[in-house]
PDB file of C-alpha atoms in Angstrom:
ATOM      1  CA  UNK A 279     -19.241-134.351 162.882  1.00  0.00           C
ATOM      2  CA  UNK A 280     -16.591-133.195 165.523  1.00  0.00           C
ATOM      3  CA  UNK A 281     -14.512-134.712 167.178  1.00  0.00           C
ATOM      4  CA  UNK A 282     -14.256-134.678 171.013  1.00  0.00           C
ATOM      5  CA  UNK A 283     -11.295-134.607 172.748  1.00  0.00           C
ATOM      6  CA  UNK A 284     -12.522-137.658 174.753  1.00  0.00           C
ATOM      7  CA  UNK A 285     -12.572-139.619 171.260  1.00  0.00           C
ATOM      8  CA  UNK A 286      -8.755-139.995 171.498  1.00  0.00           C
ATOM      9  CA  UNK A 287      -8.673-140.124 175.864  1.00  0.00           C
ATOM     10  CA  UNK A 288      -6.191-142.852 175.999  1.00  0.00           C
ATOM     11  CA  UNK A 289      -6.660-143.241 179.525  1.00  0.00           C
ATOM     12  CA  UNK A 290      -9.879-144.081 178.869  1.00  0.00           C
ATOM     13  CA  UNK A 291      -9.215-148.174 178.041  1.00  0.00           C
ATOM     14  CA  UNK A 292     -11.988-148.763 175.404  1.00  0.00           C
ATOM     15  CA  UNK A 293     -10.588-145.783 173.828  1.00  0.00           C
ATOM     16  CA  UNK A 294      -7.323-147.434 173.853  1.00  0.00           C
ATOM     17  CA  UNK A 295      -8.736-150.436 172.231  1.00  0.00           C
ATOM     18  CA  UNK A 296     -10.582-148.930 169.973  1.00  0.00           C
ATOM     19  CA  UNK A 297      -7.641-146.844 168.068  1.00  0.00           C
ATOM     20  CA  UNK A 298      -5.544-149.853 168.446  1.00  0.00           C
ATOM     21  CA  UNK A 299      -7.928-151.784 166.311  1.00  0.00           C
ATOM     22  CA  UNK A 300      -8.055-148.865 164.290  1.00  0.00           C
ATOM     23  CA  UNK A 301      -4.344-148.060 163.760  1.00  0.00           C
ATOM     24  CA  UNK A 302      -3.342-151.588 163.866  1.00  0.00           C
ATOM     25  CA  UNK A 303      -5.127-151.720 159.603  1.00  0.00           C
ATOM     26  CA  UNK A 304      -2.986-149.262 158.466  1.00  0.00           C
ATOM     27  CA  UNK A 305       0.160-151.737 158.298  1.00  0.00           C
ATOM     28  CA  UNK A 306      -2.017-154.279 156.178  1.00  0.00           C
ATOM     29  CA  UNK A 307      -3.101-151.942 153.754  1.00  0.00           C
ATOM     30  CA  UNK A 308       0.380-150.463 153.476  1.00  0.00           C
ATOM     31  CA  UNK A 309       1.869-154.428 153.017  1.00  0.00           C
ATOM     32  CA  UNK A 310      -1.674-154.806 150.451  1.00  0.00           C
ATOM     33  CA  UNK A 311      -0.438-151.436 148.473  1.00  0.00           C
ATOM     34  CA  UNK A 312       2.904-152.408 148.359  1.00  0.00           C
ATOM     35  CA  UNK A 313       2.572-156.289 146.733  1.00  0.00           C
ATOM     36  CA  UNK A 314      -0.326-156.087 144.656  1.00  0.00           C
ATOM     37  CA  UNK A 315       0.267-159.219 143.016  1.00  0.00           C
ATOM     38  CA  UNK A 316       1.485-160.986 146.055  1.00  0.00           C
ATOM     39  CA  UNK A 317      -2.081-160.270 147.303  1.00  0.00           C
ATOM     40  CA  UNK A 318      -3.642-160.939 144.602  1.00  0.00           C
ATOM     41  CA  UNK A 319      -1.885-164.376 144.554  1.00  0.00           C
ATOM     42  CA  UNK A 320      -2.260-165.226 147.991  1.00  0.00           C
ATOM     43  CA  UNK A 321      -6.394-164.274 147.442  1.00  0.00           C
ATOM     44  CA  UNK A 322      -6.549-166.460 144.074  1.00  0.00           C
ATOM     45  CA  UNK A 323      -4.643-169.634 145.756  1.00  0.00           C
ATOM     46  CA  UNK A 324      -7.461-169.265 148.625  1.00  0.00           C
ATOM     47  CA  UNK A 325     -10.040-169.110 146.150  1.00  0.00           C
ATOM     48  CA  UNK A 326     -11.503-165.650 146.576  1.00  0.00           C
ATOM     49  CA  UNK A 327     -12.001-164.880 142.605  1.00  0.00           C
ATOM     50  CA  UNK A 328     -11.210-162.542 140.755  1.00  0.00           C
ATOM     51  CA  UNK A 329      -8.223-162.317 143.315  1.00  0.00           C
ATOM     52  CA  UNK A 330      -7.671-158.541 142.187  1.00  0.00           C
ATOM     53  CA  UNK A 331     -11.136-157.310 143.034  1.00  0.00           C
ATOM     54  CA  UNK A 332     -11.104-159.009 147.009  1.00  0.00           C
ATOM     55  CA  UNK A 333      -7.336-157.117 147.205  1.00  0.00           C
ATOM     56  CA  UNK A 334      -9.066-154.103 146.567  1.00  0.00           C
ATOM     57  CA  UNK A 335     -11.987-154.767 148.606  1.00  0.00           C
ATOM     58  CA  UNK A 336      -9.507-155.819 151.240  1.00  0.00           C
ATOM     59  CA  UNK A 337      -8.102-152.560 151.031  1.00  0.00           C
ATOM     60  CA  UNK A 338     -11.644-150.338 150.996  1.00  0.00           C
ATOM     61  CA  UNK A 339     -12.770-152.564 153.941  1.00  0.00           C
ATOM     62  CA  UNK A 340      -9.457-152.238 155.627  1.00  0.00           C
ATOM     63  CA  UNK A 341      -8.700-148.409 155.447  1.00  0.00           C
ATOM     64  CA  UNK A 342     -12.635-147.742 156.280  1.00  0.00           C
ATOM     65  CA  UNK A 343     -12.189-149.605 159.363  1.00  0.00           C
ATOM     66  CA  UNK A 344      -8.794-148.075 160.066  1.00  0.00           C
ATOM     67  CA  UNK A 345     -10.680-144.330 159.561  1.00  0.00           C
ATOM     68  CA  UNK A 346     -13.777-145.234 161.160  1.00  0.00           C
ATOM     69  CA  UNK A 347     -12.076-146.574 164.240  1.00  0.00           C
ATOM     70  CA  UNK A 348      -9.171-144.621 164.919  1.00  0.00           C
ATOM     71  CA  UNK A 349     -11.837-141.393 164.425  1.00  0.00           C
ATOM     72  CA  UNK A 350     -14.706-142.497 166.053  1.00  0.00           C
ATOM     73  CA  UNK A 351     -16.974-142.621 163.411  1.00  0.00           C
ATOM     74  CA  UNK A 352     -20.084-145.275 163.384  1.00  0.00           C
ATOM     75  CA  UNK A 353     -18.313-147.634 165.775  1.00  0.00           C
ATOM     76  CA  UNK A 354     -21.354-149.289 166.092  1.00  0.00           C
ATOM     77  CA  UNK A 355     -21.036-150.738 162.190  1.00  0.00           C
ATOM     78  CA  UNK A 356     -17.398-150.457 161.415  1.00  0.00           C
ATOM     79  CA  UNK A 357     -16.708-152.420 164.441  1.00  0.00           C
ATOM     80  CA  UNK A 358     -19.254-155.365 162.509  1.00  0.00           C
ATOM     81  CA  UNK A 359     -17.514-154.770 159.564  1.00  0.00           C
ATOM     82  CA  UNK A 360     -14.241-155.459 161.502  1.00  0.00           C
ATOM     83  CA  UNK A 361     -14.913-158.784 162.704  1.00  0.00           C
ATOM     84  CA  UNK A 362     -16.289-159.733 159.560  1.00  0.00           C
ATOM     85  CA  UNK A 363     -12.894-158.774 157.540  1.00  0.00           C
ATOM     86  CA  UNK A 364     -10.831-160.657 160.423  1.00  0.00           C
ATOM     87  CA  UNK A 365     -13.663-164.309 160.214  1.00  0.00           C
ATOM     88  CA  UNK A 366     -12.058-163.825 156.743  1.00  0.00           C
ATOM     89  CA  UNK A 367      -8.851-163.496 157.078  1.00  0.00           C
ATOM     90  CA  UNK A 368      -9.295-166.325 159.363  1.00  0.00           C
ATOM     91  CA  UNK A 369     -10.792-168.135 156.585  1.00  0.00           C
ATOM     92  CA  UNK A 370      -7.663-166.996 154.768  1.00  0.00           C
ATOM     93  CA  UNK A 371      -5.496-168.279 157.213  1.00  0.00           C
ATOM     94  CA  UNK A 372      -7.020-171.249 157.913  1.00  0.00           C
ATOM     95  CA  UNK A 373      -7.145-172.415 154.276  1.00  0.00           C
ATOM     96  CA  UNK A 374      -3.198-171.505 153.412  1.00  0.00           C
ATOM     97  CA  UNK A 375      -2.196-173.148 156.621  1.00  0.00           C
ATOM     98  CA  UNK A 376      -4.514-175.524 157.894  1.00  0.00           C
ATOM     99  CA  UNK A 377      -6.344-174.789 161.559  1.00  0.00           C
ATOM    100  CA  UNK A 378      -3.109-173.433 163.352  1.00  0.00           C
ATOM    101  CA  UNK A 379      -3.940-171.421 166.621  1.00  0.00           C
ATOM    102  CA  UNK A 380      -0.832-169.800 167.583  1.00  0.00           C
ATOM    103  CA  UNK A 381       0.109-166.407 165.734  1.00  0.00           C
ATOM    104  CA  UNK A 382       3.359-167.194 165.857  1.00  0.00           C
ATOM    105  CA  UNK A 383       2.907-170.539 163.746  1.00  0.00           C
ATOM    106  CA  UNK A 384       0.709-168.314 161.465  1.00  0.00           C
ATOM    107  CA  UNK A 385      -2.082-169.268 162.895  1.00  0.00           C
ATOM    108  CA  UNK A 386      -5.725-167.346 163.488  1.00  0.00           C
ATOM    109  CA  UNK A 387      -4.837-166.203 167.347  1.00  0.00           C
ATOM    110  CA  UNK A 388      -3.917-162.500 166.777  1.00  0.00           C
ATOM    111  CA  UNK A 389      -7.133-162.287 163.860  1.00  0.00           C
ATOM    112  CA  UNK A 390      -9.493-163.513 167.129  1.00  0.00           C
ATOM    113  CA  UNK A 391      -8.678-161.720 168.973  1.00  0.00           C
ATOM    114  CA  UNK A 392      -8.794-158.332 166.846  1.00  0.00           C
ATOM    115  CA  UNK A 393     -12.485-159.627 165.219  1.00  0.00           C
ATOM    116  CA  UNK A 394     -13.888-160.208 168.966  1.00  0.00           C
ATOM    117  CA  UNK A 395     -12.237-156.896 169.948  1.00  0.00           C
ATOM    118  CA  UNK A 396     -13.895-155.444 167.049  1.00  0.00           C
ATOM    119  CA  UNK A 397     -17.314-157.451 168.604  1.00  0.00           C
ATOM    120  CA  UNK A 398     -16.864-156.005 171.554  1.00  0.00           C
ATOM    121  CA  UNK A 399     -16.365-152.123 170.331  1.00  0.00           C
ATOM    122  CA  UNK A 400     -19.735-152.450 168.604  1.00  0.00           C
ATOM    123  CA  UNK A 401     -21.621-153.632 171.285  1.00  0.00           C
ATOM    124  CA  UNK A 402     -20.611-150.983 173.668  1.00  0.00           C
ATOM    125  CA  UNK A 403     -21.325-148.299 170.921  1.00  0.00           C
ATOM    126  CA  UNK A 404     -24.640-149.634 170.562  1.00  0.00           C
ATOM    127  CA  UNK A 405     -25.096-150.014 174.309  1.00  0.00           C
ATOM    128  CA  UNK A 406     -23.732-146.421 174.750  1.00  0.00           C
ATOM    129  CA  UNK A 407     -25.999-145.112 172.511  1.00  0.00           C
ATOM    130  CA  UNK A 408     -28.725-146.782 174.108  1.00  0.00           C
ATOM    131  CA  UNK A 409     -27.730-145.115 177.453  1.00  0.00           C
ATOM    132  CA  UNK A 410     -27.815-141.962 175.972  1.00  0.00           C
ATOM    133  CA  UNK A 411     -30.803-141.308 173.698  1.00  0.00           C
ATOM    134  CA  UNK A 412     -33.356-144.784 175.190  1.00  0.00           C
ATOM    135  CA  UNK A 413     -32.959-146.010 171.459  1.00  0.00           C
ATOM    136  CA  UNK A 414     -30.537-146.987 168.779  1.00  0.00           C
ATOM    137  CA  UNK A 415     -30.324-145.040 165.253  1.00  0.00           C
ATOM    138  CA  UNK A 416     -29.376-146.639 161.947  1.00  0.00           C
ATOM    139  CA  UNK A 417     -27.034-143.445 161.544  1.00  0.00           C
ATOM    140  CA  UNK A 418     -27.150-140.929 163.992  1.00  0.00           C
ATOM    141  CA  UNK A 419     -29.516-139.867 166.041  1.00  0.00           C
ATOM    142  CA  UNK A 420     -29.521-136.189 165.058  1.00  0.00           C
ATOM    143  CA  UNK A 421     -30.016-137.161 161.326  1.00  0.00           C
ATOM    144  CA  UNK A 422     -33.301-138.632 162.154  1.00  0.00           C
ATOM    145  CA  UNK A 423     -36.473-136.872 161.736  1.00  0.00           C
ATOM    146  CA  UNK A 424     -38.318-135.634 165.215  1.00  0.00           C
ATOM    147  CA  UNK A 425     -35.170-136.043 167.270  1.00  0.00           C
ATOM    148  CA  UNK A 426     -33.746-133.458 169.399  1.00  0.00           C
ATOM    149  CA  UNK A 427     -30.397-134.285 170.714  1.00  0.00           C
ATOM    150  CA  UNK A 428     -30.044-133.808 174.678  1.00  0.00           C
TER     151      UNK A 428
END
């Protein structure tokens, strides 16, 4: 795969979004790396069992979405997978500290708005795509048999 340079074009403002919602994982999985058992604590008070396996699967998750959206790479899944990790860290949120809205009451505001971000990034890849070939792939379309790429 290479990379464009209109993948990182941050005057372009989806691109901005979209390596903001990348870059913006790196930070958790740093804070994940760094207090294993904190994590692992916090995941075993909210249930999520064995806590040590969902850290680490925290961490896959996390870093896949930070690679995948920072480089432009299947935007059309990782940004699903996205808003799936942040519905459960609002899960997480919600069950350490009840239904709290505002971020800065440690509440789900900021994980929202990253998940529907991350909503939103998918659905223009897929419409993109769209645009540009009259079809979706379930990779990409020059991996698929009969498919000549324009």
């Amino acid at each position: 795969m290479a990379f464009q340079k209109s993948d990182f074009d941050v005057t372009e403002p989806a691109v901005a979004v979209r390596l903001m919602a990348g870059l913006f994982y790196l930070p958790h999985v740093a804070f994940k790396l760094n207090g294993l058992e904190g994590a692992a604590g916090l995941f075993g008070r909210i249930g999520f069992q064995p806590p040590m396996l969902w850290v680490w699967l925290a961490i896959a998750a996390e870093l896949a979405c930070a690679v995948a959206l920072t480089l432009n790479i299947q935007v059309k899944w990782m940004g699903l997978v996205s808003a799936f990790v942040m519905a459960l860290a609002g899960y997480a949120v919600v069950m350490t500290k009840g239904p709290v809205w505002l971020w800065n009451f440690g509440g789900v505001e900021y994980i929202a708005f990253w998940g529907a971000t991350s909503l939103a990034l998918a659905a223009q890849a897929w419409k993109r795509e769209y645009a540009a070939y009259g079809r979706v792939f379930f990779l990409w379309p020059n991996l698929e048999r009969g498919v000549v790429r324009a």
